[in-house]
PDB file of C-alpha atoms in Angstrom:
ATOM      1  CA  UNK X   1      57.498 113.874 121.015  1.00 93.00           C
ATOM      2  CA  UNK X   2      60.266 115.309 119.745  1.00 94.00           C
ATOM      3  CA  UNK X   3      58.104 118.434 118.807  1.00 92.00           C
ATOM      4  CA  UNK X   4      56.349 119.056 121.414  1.00 92.00           C
ATOM      5  CA  UNK X   5      59.557 119.862 123.726  1.00 93.00           C
ATOM      6  CA  UNK X   6      60.800 121.774 121.279  1.00 92.00           C
ATOM      7  CA  UNK X   7      57.704 123.863 121.495  1.00 89.00           C
ATOM      8  CA  UNK X   8      56.813 123.290 125.752  1.00 92.00           C
ATOM      9  CA  UNK X   9      60.344 125.925 125.558  1.00 93.00           C
ATOM     10  CA  UNK X  10      60.130 127.910 122.607  1.00 91.00           C
ATOM     11  CA  UNK X  11      58.131 131.443 122.173  1.00 91.00           C
ATOM     12  CA  UNK X  12      54.812 130.169 121.630  1.00 87.00           C
ATOM     13  CA  UNK X  13      54.673 127.381 124.450  1.00 91.00           C
ATOM     14  CA  UNK X  14      50.737 127.327 123.708  1.00 89.00           C
ATOM     15  CA  UNK X  15      51.598 124.937 120.284  1.00 88.00           C
ATOM     16  CA  UNK X  16      53.137 122.073 122.177  1.00 90.00           C
ATOM     17  CA  UNK X  17      49.080 121.069 122.337  1.00 92.00           C
ATOM     18  CA  UNK X  18      48.955 120.390 118.775  1.00 88.00           C
ATOM     19  CA  UNK X  19      52.718 118.808 117.817  1.00 88.00           C
ATOM     20  CA  UNK X  20      51.073 116.813 114.454  1.00 85.00           C
ATOM     21  CA  UNK X  21      50.164 119.926 113.533  1.00 78.00           C
ATOM     22  CA  UNK X  22      52.003 123.042 110.933  1.00 76.00           C
ATOM     23  CA  UNK X  23      52.199 126.037 113.437  1.00 74.00           C
ATOM     24  CA  UNK X  24      51.898 128.611 110.011  1.00 69.00           C
ATOM     25  CA  UNK X  25      48.725 129.085 109.060  1.00 64.00           C
ATOM     26  CA  UNK X  26      48.615 131.754 106.652  1.00 68.00           C
ATOM     27  CA  UNK X  27      45.729 130.432 105.187  1.00 71.00           C
ATOM     28  CA  UNK X  28      42.062 131.384 106.183  1.00 71.00           C
ATOM     29  CA  UNK X  29      40.055 129.048 107.492  1.00 77.00           C
ATOM     30  CA  UNK X  30      37.239 127.255 104.925  1.00 78.00           C
ATOM     31  CA  UNK X  31      37.769 130.487 102.787  1.00 84.00           C
ATOM     32  CA  UNK X  32      38.938 129.867  99.044  1.00 88.00           C
ATOM     33  CA  UNK X  33      42.419 132.252  98.418  1.00 91.00           C
ATOM     34  CA  UNK X  34      45.216 132.680  95.639  1.00 95.00           C
ATOM     35  CA  UNK X  35      47.993 130.963  95.867  1.00 93.00           C
ATOM     36  CA  UNK X  36      51.105 132.998  93.823  1.00 95.00           C
ATOM     37  CA  UNK X  37      54.679 131.215  93.984  1.00 95.00           C
ATOM     38  CA  UNK X  38      56.780 133.302  94.998  1.00 95.00           C
ATOM     39  CA  UNK X  39      59.202 132.090  92.125  1.00 96.00           C
ATOM     40  CA  UNK X  40      58.565 131.596  88.866  1.00 95.00           C
ATOM     41  CA  UNK X  41      59.749 129.862  85.888  1.00 94.00           C
ATOM     42  CA  UNK X  42      60.900 132.833  82.846  1.00 94.00           C
ATOM     43  CA  UNK X  43      60.323 130.264  80.458  1.00 94.00           C
ATOM     44  CA  UNK X  44      56.295 130.465  81.529  1.00 94.00           C
ATOM     45  CA  UNK X  45      53.234 132.428  80.038  1.00 95.00           C
ATOM     46  CA  UNK X  46      51.634 132.714  83.159  1.00 97.00           C
ATOM     47  CA  UNK X  47      52.645 132.298  86.561  1.00 96.00           C
ATOM     48  CA  UNK X  48      50.638 128.978  87.472  1.00 96.00           C
ATOM     49  CA  UNK X  49      47.993 130.939  89.874  1.00 96.00           C
ATOM     50  CA  UNK X  50      45.681 128.509  92.290  1.00 94.00           C
ATOM     51  CA  UNK X  51      42.771 128.946  93.360  1.00 94.00           C
ATOM     52  CA  UNK X  52      41.684 126.887  96.560  1.00 90.00           C
ATOM     53  CA  UNK X  53      40.068 126.719  99.565  1.00 86.00           C
ATOM     54  CA  UNK X  54      41.358 127.146 103.024  1.00 79.00           C
ATOM     55  CA  UNK X  55      41.929 122.902 103.699  1.00 80.00           C
ATOM     56  CA  UNK X  56      45.476 123.656 101.561  1.00 82.00           C
ATOM     57  CA  UNK X  57      47.909 124.506 103.623  1.00 80.00           C
ATOM     58  CA  UNK X  58      50.593 127.233 102.068  1.00 81.00           C
ATOM     59  CA  UNK X  59      54.408 126.976 102.168  1.00 83.00           C
ATOM     60  CA  UNK X  60      56.579 129.908 102.681  1.00 83.00           C
ATOM     61  CA  UNK X  61      57.816 129.477  98.962  1.00 89.00           C
ATOM     62  CA  UNK X  62      54.756 130.693  98.435  1.00 91.00           C
ATOM     63  CA  UNK X  63      52.196 134.214  98.524  1.00 92.00           C
ATOM     64  CA  UNK X  64      48.679 134.276  99.227  1.00 91.00           C
ATOM     65  CA  UNK X  65      45.536 136.417  98.908  1.00 92.00           C
ATOM     66  CA  UNK X  66      43.379 135.796 101.045  1.00 91.00           C
ATOM     67  CA  UNK X  67      39.126 135.393 100.783  1.00 88.00           C
ATOM     68  CA  UNK X  68      39.679 135.639  96.984  1.00 91.00           C
ATOM     69  CA  UNK X  69      37.556 135.510  94.596  1.00 95.00           C
ATOM     70  CA  UNK X  70      36.879 133.711  90.835  1.00 97.00           C
ATOM     71  CA  UNK X  71      37.372 137.276  89.132  1.00 98.00           C
ATOM     72  CA  UNK X  72      40.480 137.692  90.954  1.00 97.00           C
ATOM     73  CA  UNK X  73      41.977 134.314  89.754  1.00 98.00           C
ATOM     74  CA  UNK X  74      40.694 135.802  86.720  1.00 98.00           C
ATOM     75  CA  UNK X  75      42.063 139.448  86.393  1.00 98.00           C
ATOM     76  CA  UNK X  76      45.913 137.704  88.167  1.00 98.00           C
ATOM     77  CA  UNK X  77      46.738 134.691  86.145  1.00 97.00           C
ATOM     78  CA  UNK X  78      45.771 136.827  82.815  1.00 98.00           C
ATOM     79  CA  UNK X  79      48.264 138.207  79.965  1.00 97.00           C
ATOM     80  CA  UNK X  80      47.626 141.548  80.997  1.00 98.00           C
ATOM     81  CA  UNK X  81      48.880 140.848  84.831  1.00 98.00           C
ATOM     82  CA  UNK X  82      52.113 138.638  83.381  1.00 98.00           C
ATOM     83  CA  UNK X  83      53.240 141.550  81.262  1.00 97.00           C
ATOM     84  CA  UNK X  84      52.241 143.273  84.511  1.00 98.00           C
ATOM     85  CA  UNK X  85      54.638 141.110  86.754  1.00 97.00           C
ATOM     86  CA  UNK X  86      57.390 140.365  84.074  1.00 96.00           C
ATOM     87  CA  UNK X  87      58.221 144.116  83.372  1.00 96.00           C
ATOM     88  CA  UNK X  88      58.027 145.095  87.853  1.00 97.00           C
ATOM     89  CA  UNK X  89      59.068 141.651  89.342  1.00 97.00           C
ATOM     90  CA  UNK X  90      62.188 141.180  90.978  1.00 95.00           C
ATOM     91  CA  UNK X  91      64.291 137.800  89.812  1.00 94.00           C
ATOM     92  CA  UNK X  92      65.928 135.089  91.176  1.00 93.00           C
ATOM     93  CA  UNK X  93      68.702 134.486  88.753  1.00 93.00           C
ATOM     94  CA  UNK X  94      66.684 135.138  85.781  1.00 93.00           C
ATOM     95  CA  UNK X  95      62.857 133.693  87.408  1.00 95.00           C
ATOM     96  CA  UNK X  96      60.674 135.801  88.411  1.00 96.00           C
ATOM     97  CA  UNK X  97      60.565 136.637  91.554  1.00 96.00           C
ATOM     98  CA  UNK X  98      56.599 137.646  92.695  1.00 96.00           C
ATOM     99  CA  UNK X  99      56.431 140.101  95.234  1.00 94.00           C
ATOM    100  CA  UNK X 100      53.326 141.799  97.171  1.00 94.00           C
ATOM    101  CA  UNK X 101      54.459 145.220  98.180  1.00 94.00           C
ATOM    102  CA  UNK X 102      55.622 145.332  94.302  1.00 95.00           C
ATOM    103  CA  UNK X 103      53.611 143.290  91.955  1.00 97.00           C
ATOM    104  CA  UNK X 104      50.183 143.398  93.558  1.00 96.00           C
ATOM    105  CA  UNK X 105      49.802 146.187  95.395  1.00 95.00           C
ATOM    106  CA  UNK X 106      50.965 148.189  92.933  1.00 96.00           C
ATOM    107  CA  UNK X 107      48.576 146.635  90.009  1.00 97.00           C
ATOM    108  CA  UNK X 108      46.249 148.958  88.523  1.00 97.00           C
ATOM    109  CA  UNK X 109      42.953 147.529  88.509  1.00 97.00           C
ATOM    110  CA  UNK X 110      40.382 148.493  85.759  1.00 95.00           C
ATOM    111  CA  UNK X 111      36.694 149.649  86.837  1.00 94.00           C
ATOM    112  CA  UNK X 112      34.706 146.111  86.262  1.00 96.00           C
ATOM    113  CA  UNK X 113      30.828 146.500  86.326  1.00 96.00           C
ATOM    114  CA  UNK X 114      29.436 143.077  88.191  1.00 97.00           C
ATOM    115  CA  UNK X 115      28.317 141.741  84.943  1.00 97.00           C
ATOM    116  CA  UNK X 116      31.805 142.557  83.596  1.00 97.00           C
ATOM    117  CA  UNK X 117      33.088 140.779  86.436  1.00 97.00           C
ATOM    118  CA  UNK X 118      30.673 138.105  85.781  1.00 98.00           C
ATOM    119  CA  UNK X 119      32.228 137.551  82.790  1.00 98.00           C
ATOM    120  CA  UNK X 120      35.884 137.789  83.884  1.00 98.00           C
ATOM    121  CA  UNK X 121      34.816 135.004  86.729  1.00 98.00           C
ATOM    122  CA  UNK X 122      33.292 132.632  84.301  1.00 98.00           C
ATOM    123  CA  UNK X 123      36.871 132.838  82.232  1.00 98.00           C
ATOM    124  CA  UNK X 124      38.722 131.980  84.949  1.00 98.00           C
ATOM    125  CA  UNK X 125      36.565 129.377  86.363  1.00 98.00           C
ATOM    126  CA  UNK X 126      36.737 127.873  82.392  1.00 98.00           C
ATOM    127  CA  UNK X 127      40.715 127.902  83.096  1.00 98.00           C
ATOM    128  CA  UNK X 128      40.593 125.912  86.114  1.00 98.00           C
ATOM    129  CA  UNK X 129      38.349 123.005  84.562  1.00 98.00           C
ATOM    130  CA  UNK X 130      40.754 122.644  81.759  1.00 98.00           C
ATOM    131  CA  UNK X 131      43.318 122.152  84.148  1.00 97.00           C
ATOM    132  CA  UNK X 132      41.142 119.074  86.013  1.00 97.00           C
ATOM    133  CA  UNK X 133      40.720 117.888  82.521  1.00 98.00           C
ATOM    134  CA  UNK X 134      44.580 116.461  83.588  1.00 97.00           C
ATOM    135  CA  UNK X 135      44.027 115.440  87.332  1.00 95.00           C
ATOM    136  CA  UNK X 136      47.327 113.925  87.459  1.00 96.00           C
ATOM    137  CA  UNK X 137      49.796 116.935  86.346  1.00 95.00           C
ATOM    138  CA  UNK X 138      51.083 119.024  88.447  1.00 93.00           C
ATOM    139  CA  UNK X 139      51.161 122.872  87.731  1.00 92.00           C
ATOM    140  CA  UNK X 140      54.397 122.807  86.671  1.00 91.00           C
ATOM    141  CA  UNK X 141      54.154 120.547  84.268  1.00 94.00           C
ATOM    142  CA  UNK X 142      50.521 121.956  82.735  1.00 96.00           C
ATOM    143  CA  UNK X 143      52.606 125.224  82.778  1.00 97.00           C
ATOM    144  CA  UNK X 144      55.556 123.822  80.673  1.00 95.00           C
ATOM    145  CA  UNK X 145      55.926 126.634  77.388  1.00 91.00           C
ATOM    146  CA  UNK X 146      56.707 122.871  75.315  1.00 93.00           C
ATOM    147  CA  UNK X 147      53.685 120.295  77.411  1.00 92.00           C
ATOM    148  CA  UNK X 148      50.389 123.347  78.004  1.00 96.00           C
ATOM    149  CA  UNK X 149      47.255 121.331  77.482  1.00 97.00           C
ATOM    150  CA  UNK X 150      45.493 122.830  74.411  1.00 97.00           C
ATOM    151  CA  UNK X 151      43.002 123.036  75.910  1.00 97.00           C
ATOM    152  CA  UNK X 152      44.138 125.145  79.009  1.00 98.00           C
ATOM    153  CA  UNK X 153      46.216 127.450  76.498  1.00 97.00           C
ATOM    154  CA  UNK X 154      42.380 128.187  74.715  1.00 98.00           C
ATOM    155  CA  UNK X 155      40.934 128.629  78.204  1.00 98.00           C
ATOM    156  CA  UNK X 156      43.731 131.495  78.688  1.00 98.00           C
ATOM    157  CA  UNK X 157      43.134 132.857  75.229  1.00 97.00           C
ATOM    158  CA  UNK X 158      39.731 133.674  75.960  1.00 98.00           C
ATOM    159  CA  UNK X 159      40.791 135.077  78.885  1.00 98.00           C
ATOM    160  CA  UNK X 160      42.631 136.912  78.032  1.00 97.00           C
ATOM    161  CA  UNK X 161      41.411 138.397  74.888  1.00 97.00           C
ATOM    162  CA  UNK X 162      37.925 139.735  77.610  1.00 97.00           C
ATOM    163  CA  UNK X 163      40.485 141.171  80.072  1.00 98.00           C
ATOM    164  CA  UNK X 164      42.128 143.440  77.484  1.00 97.00           C
ATOM    165  CA  UNK X 165      38.908 144.330  76.751  1.00 96.00           C
ATOM    166  CA  UNK X 166      37.594 145.133  80.138  1.00 97.00           C
ATOM    167  CA  UNK X 167      41.031 147.795  79.786  1.00 97.00           C
ATOM    168  CA  UNK X 168      39.896 149.112  76.969  1.00 91.00           C
ATOM    169  CA  UNK X 169      40.697 147.693  73.696  1.00 84.00           C
ATOM    170  CA  UNK X 170      42.530 145.025  71.871  1.00 85.00           C
ATOM    171  CA  UNK X 171      46.147 144.876  72.430  1.00 94.00           C
ATOM    172  CA  UNK X 172      48.676 143.484  70.092  1.00 92.00           C
ATOM    173  CA  UNK X 173      51.702 142.985  72.409  1.00 95.00           C
ATOM    174  CA  UNK X 174      52.893 142.889  76.300  1.00 96.00           C
ATOM    175  CA  UNK X 175      54.464 146.277  75.218  1.00 96.00           C
ATOM    176  CA  UNK X 176      51.371 147.502  74.438  1.00 96.00           C
ATOM    177  CA  UNK X 177      49.364 146.415  77.599  1.00 97.00           C
ATOM    178  CA  UNK X 178      52.630 148.072  79.812  1.00 96.00           C
ATOM    179  CA  UNK X 179      52.002 151.349  78.260  1.00 96.00           C
ATOM    180  CA  UNK X 180      48.064 151.494  79.129  1.00 96.00           C
ATOM    181  CA  UNK X 181      49.189 150.369  82.399  1.00 97.00           C
ATOM    182  CA  UNK X 182      52.029 152.333  83.539  1.00 96.00           C
ATOM    183  CA  UNK X 183      49.289 155.440  82.223  1.00 95.00           C
ATOM    184  CA  UNK X 184      46.616 153.981  84.110  1.00 95.00           C
ATOM    185  CA  UNK X 185      49.642 153.849  86.888  1.00 95.00           C
ATOM    186  CA  UNK X 186      50.055 157.115  86.768  1.00 94.00           C
ATOM    187  CA  UNK X 187      46.629 158.504  86.798  1.00 92.00           C
ATOM    188  CA  UNK X 188      46.105 156.047  90.380  1.00 90.00           C
ATOM    189  CA  UNK X 189      49.695 157.146  91.708  1.00 89.00           C
ATOM    190  CA  UNK X 190      48.712 160.944  91.246  1.00 88.00           C
ATOM    191  CA  UNK X 191      45.719 160.772  92.881  1.00 69.00           C
ATOM    192  CA  UNK X 192      47.068 159.099  95.870  1.00 62.00           C
ATOM    193  CA  UNK X 193      49.280 162.313  95.993  1.00 60.00           C
ATOM    194  CA  UNK X 194      46.603 165.105  95.174  1.00 61.00           C
ATOM    195  CA  UNK X 195      44.652 162.968  98.365  1.00 63.00           C
ATOM    196  CA  UNK X 196      48.274 162.953 100.993  1.00 61.00           C
ATOM    197  CA  UNK X 197      48.691 166.624  99.817  1.00 56.00           C
ATOM    198  CA  UNK X 198      44.827 167.411 101.298  1.00 58.00           C
ATOM    199  CA  UNK X 199      45.170 169.431 105.157  1.00 57.00           C
TER     200      UNK X 199
END
């Protein structure tokens, strides 16, 4: 009743007809999406990204990637993307602050055939399957570097190797991944600059 009264005199009075429901619904209804925590611990090897259906409501402490596929999930949860994120993301104290504008929008995606995307997607599903073995554990528990389950670590390792191959090689360190990604980023931005300069 109190919520209804507040909404009746707000800039969105139509929300007063559903006072028991959240007003801010950002995720697509009935469609899968990625849930990315806006801030994640510096101690984690991987940002614990969720792959959720539209029935789960995203809070204001998260970012979403709507209409995402398992392929998108797999690439964004890989060591390749994590190396990029650690290099370009902002910080909240010393924790990583994920940004759609700086981290996500500027990330160089590899060119991948349908077969390659399907293989990577299956490895992304394997990560989700490994998580599902621990239904009572939160993502914070699963991605604690001291207690990460062996099955989940193995699934991530296999995904990382496949994504590295997709990007053209076997990388022995994040420094090598970053060098490759920034070379791709340079190519990407040079092409954009050429397009913009044409009349």
